[in-house]
PDB file of C-alpha atoms in Angstrom:
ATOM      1  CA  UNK P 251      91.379 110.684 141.790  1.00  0.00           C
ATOM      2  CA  UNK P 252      91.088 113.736 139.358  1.00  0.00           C
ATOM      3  CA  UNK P 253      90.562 112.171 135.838  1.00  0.00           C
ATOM      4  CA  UNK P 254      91.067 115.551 132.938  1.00  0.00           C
ATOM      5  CA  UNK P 255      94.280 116.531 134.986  1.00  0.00           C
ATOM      6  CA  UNK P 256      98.301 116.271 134.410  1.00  0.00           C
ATOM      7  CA  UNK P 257      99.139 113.066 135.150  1.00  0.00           C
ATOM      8  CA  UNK P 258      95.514 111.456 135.339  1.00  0.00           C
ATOM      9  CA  UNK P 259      95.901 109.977 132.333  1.00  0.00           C
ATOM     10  CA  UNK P 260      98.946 106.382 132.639  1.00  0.00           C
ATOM     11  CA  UNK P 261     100.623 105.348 129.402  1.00  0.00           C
ATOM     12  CA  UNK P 262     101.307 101.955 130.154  1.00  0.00           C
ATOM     13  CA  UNK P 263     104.851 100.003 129.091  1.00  0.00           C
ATOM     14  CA  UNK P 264     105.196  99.781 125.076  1.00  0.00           C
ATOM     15  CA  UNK P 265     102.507 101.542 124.362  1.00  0.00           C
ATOM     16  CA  UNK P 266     103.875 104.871 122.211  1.00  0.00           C
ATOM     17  CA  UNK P 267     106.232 102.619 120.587  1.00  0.00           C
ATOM     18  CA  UNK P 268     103.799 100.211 119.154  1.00  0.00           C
ATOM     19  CA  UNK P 269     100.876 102.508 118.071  1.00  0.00           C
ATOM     20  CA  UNK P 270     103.793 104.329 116.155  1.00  0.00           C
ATOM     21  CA  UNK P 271     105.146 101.164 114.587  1.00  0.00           C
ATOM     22  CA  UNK P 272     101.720 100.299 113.838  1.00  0.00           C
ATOM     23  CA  UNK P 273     101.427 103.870 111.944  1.00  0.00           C
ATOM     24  CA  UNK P 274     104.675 103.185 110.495  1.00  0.00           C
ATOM     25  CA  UNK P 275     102.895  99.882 109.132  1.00  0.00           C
ATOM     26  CA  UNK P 276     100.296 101.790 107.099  1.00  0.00           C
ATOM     27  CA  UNK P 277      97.470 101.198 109.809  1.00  0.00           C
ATOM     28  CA  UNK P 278      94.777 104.110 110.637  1.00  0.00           C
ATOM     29  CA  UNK P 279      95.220 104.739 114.447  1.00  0.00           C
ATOM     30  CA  UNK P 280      92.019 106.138 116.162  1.00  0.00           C
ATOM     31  CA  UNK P 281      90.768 106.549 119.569  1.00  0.00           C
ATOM     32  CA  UNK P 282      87.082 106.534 120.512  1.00  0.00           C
ATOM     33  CA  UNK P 283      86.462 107.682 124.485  1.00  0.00           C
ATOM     34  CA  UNK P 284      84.078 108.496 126.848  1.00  0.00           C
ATOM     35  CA  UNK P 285      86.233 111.680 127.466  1.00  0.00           C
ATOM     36  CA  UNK P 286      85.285 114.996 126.453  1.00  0.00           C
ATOM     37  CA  UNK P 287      87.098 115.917 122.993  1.00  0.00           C
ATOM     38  CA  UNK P 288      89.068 119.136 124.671  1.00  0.00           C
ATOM     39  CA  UNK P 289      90.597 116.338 127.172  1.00  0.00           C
ATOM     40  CA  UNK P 290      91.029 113.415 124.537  1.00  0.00           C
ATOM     41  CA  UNK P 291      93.074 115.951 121.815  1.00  0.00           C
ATOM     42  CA  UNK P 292      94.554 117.121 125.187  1.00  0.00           C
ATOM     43  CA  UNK P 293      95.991 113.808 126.168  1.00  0.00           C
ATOM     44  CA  UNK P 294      96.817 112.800 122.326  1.00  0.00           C
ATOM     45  CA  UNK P 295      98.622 115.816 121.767  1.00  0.00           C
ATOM     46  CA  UNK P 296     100.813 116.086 125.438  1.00  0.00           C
ATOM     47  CA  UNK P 297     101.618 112.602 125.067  1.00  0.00           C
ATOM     48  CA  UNK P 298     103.037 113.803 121.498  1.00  0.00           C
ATOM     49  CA  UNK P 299     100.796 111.716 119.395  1.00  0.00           C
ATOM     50  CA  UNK P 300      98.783 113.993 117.411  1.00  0.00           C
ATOM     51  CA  UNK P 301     101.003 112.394 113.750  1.00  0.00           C
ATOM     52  CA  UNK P 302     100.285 109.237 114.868  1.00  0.00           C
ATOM     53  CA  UNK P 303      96.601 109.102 115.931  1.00  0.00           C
ATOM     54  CA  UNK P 304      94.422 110.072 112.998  1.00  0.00           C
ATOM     55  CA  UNK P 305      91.152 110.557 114.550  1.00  0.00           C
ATOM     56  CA  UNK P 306      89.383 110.919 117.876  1.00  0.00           C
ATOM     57  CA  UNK P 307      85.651 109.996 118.868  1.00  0.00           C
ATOM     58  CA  UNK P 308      84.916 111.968 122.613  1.00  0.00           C
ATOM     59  CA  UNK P 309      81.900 111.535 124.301  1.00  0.00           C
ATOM     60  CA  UNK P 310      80.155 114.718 123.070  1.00  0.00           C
ATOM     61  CA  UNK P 311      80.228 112.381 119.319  1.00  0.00           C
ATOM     62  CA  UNK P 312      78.256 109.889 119.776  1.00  0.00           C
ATOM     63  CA  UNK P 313      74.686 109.735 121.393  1.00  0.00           C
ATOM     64  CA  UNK P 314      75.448 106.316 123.079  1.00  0.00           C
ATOM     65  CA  UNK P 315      78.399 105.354 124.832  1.00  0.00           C
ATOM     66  CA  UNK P 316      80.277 101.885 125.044  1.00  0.00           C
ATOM     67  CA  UNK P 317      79.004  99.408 124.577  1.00  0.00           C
ATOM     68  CA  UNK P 318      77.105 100.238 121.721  1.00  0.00           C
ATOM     69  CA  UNK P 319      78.636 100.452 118.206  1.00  0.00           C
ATOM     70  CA  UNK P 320      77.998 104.022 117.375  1.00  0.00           C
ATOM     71  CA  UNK P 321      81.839 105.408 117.877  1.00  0.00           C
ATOM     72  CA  UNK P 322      83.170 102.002 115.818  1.00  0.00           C
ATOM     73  CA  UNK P 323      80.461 102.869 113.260  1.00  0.00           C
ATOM     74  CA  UNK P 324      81.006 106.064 112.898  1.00  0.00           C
ATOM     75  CA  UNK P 325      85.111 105.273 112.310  1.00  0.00           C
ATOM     76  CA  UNK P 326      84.285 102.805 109.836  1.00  0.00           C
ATOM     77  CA  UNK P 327      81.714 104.916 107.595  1.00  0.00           C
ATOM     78  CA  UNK P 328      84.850 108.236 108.075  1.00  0.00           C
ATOM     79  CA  UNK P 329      87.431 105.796 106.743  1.00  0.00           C
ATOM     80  CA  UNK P 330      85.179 104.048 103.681  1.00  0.00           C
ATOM     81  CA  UNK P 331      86.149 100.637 105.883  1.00  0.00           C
ATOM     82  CA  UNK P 332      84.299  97.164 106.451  1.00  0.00           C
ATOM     83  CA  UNK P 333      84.041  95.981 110.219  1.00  0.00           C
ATOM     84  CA  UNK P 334      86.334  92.872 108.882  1.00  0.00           C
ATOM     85  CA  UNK P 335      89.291  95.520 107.815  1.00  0.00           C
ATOM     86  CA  UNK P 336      88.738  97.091 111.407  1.00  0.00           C
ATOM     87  CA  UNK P 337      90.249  95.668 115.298  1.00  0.00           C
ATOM     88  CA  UNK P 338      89.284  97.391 118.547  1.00  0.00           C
ATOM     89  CA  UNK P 339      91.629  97.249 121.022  1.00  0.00           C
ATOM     90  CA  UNK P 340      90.422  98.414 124.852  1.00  0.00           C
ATOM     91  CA  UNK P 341      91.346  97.306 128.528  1.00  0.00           C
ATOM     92  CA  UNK P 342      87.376  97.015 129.693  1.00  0.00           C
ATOM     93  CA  UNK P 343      85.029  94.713 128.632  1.00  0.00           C
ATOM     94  CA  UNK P 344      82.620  97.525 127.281  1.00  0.00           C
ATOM     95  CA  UNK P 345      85.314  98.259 124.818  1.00  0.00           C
ATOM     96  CA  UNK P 346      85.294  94.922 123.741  1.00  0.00           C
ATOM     97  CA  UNK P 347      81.728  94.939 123.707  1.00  0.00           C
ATOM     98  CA  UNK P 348      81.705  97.850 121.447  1.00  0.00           C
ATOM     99  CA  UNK P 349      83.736  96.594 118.987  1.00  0.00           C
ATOM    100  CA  UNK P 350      82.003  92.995 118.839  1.00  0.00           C
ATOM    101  CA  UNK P 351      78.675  94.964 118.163  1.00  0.00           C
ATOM    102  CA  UNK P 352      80.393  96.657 115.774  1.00  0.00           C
ATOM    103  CA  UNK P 353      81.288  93.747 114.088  1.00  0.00           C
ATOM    104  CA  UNK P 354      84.951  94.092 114.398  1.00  0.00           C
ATOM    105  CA  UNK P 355      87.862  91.962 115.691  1.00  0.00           C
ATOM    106  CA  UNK P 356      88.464  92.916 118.985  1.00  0.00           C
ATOM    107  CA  UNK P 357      91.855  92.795 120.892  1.00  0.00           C
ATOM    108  CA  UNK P 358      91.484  93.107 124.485  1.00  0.00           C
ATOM    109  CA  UNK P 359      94.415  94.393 127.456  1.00  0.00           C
ATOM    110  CA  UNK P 360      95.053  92.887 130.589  1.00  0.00           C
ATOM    111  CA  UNK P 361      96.274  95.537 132.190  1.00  0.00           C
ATOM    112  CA  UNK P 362      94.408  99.000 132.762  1.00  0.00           C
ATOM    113  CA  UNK P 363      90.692  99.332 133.933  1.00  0.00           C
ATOM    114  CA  UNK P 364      89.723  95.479 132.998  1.00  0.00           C
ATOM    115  CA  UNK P 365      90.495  91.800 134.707  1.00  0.00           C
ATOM    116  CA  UNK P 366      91.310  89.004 132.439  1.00  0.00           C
ATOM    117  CA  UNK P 367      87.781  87.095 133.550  1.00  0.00           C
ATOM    118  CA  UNK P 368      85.875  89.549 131.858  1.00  0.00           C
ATOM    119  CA  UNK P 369      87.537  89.892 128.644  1.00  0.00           C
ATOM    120  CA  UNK P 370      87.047  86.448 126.982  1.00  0.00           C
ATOM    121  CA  UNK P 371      84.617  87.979 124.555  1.00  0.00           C
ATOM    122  CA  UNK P 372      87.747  89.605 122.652  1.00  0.00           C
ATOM    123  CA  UNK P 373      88.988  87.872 119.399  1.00  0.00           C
ATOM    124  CA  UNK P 374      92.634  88.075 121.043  1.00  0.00           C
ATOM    125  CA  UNK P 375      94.086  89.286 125.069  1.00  0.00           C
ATOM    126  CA  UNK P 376      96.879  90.581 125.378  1.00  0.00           C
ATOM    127  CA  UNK P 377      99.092  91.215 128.589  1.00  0.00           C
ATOM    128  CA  UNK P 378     101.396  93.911 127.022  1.00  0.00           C
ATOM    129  CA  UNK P 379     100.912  96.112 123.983  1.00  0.00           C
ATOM    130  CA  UNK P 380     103.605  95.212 122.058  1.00  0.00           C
ATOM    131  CA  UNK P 381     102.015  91.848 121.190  1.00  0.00           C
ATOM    132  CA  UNK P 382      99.996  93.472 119.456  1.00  0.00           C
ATOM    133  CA  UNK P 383     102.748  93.701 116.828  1.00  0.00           C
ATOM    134  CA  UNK P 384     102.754  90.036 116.337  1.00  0.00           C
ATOM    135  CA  UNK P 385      99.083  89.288 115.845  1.00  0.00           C
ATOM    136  CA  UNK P 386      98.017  88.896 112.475  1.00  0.00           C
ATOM    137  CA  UNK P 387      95.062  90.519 111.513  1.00  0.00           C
TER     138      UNK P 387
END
């Protein structure tokens, strides 16, 4: 499978609804990836959600990838946020990992690149991302 292609890249059910509800809410949306940045802003912007997302972290950002903390980190200190004012939410359980180093809430998906068994770390897990709406946090 070609990964930085049309197509490569699945938006799974409820996805684009909730992330712009959860703008709509007042909450800073931002994506941290091992992708390169020119594919990242790629996918953010075909997918139509360059309003919505307010910053990206690609792999060419950080000198360590997930787990470690350095993408959450590096969030936090852009934003002037604590890790307690901050929830990662990621379908693998280095995602989760990242965010639990960073001392953040984490919210983990069932669906995606990760199995249930290997997400218990996560504060919450989710099976679709509209819950995500409901959790209070």
């Amino acid at each position: 499978k070609i990964y930085n292609t049309d197509g490569a890249v699945e938006v799974y059910p409820n996805v684009l609804e909730t992330l712009k509800a959860l703008k709509d809410r007042g909450y800073i949306l931002t994506i941290a990836s091992s992708r390169s940045n020119s594919t990242l802003i790629s996918y953010v912007n075909k997918l139509g959600l360059a309003d919505t997302i307010s910053h990206t972290i690609g792999a060419e950002d950080v000198k360590a990838g997930k787990p470690d903390p350095e993408a959450v980190v590096k969030t936090l200190e852009k934003f002037g946020l604590k890790p307690d004012e901050a929830i990662v939410v990621g379908d693998t359980m280095y995602d989760v990992q990242m965010g639990v180093n960073a001392g953040t809430r984490t919210c983990a998906v069932t669906y995606g690149n990760g199995k249930r068994e290997t997400l218990s770390e996560a504060t919450w897990v989710i099976d679709d991302f509209g819950q995500l709406l409901d959790l209070e946090f």
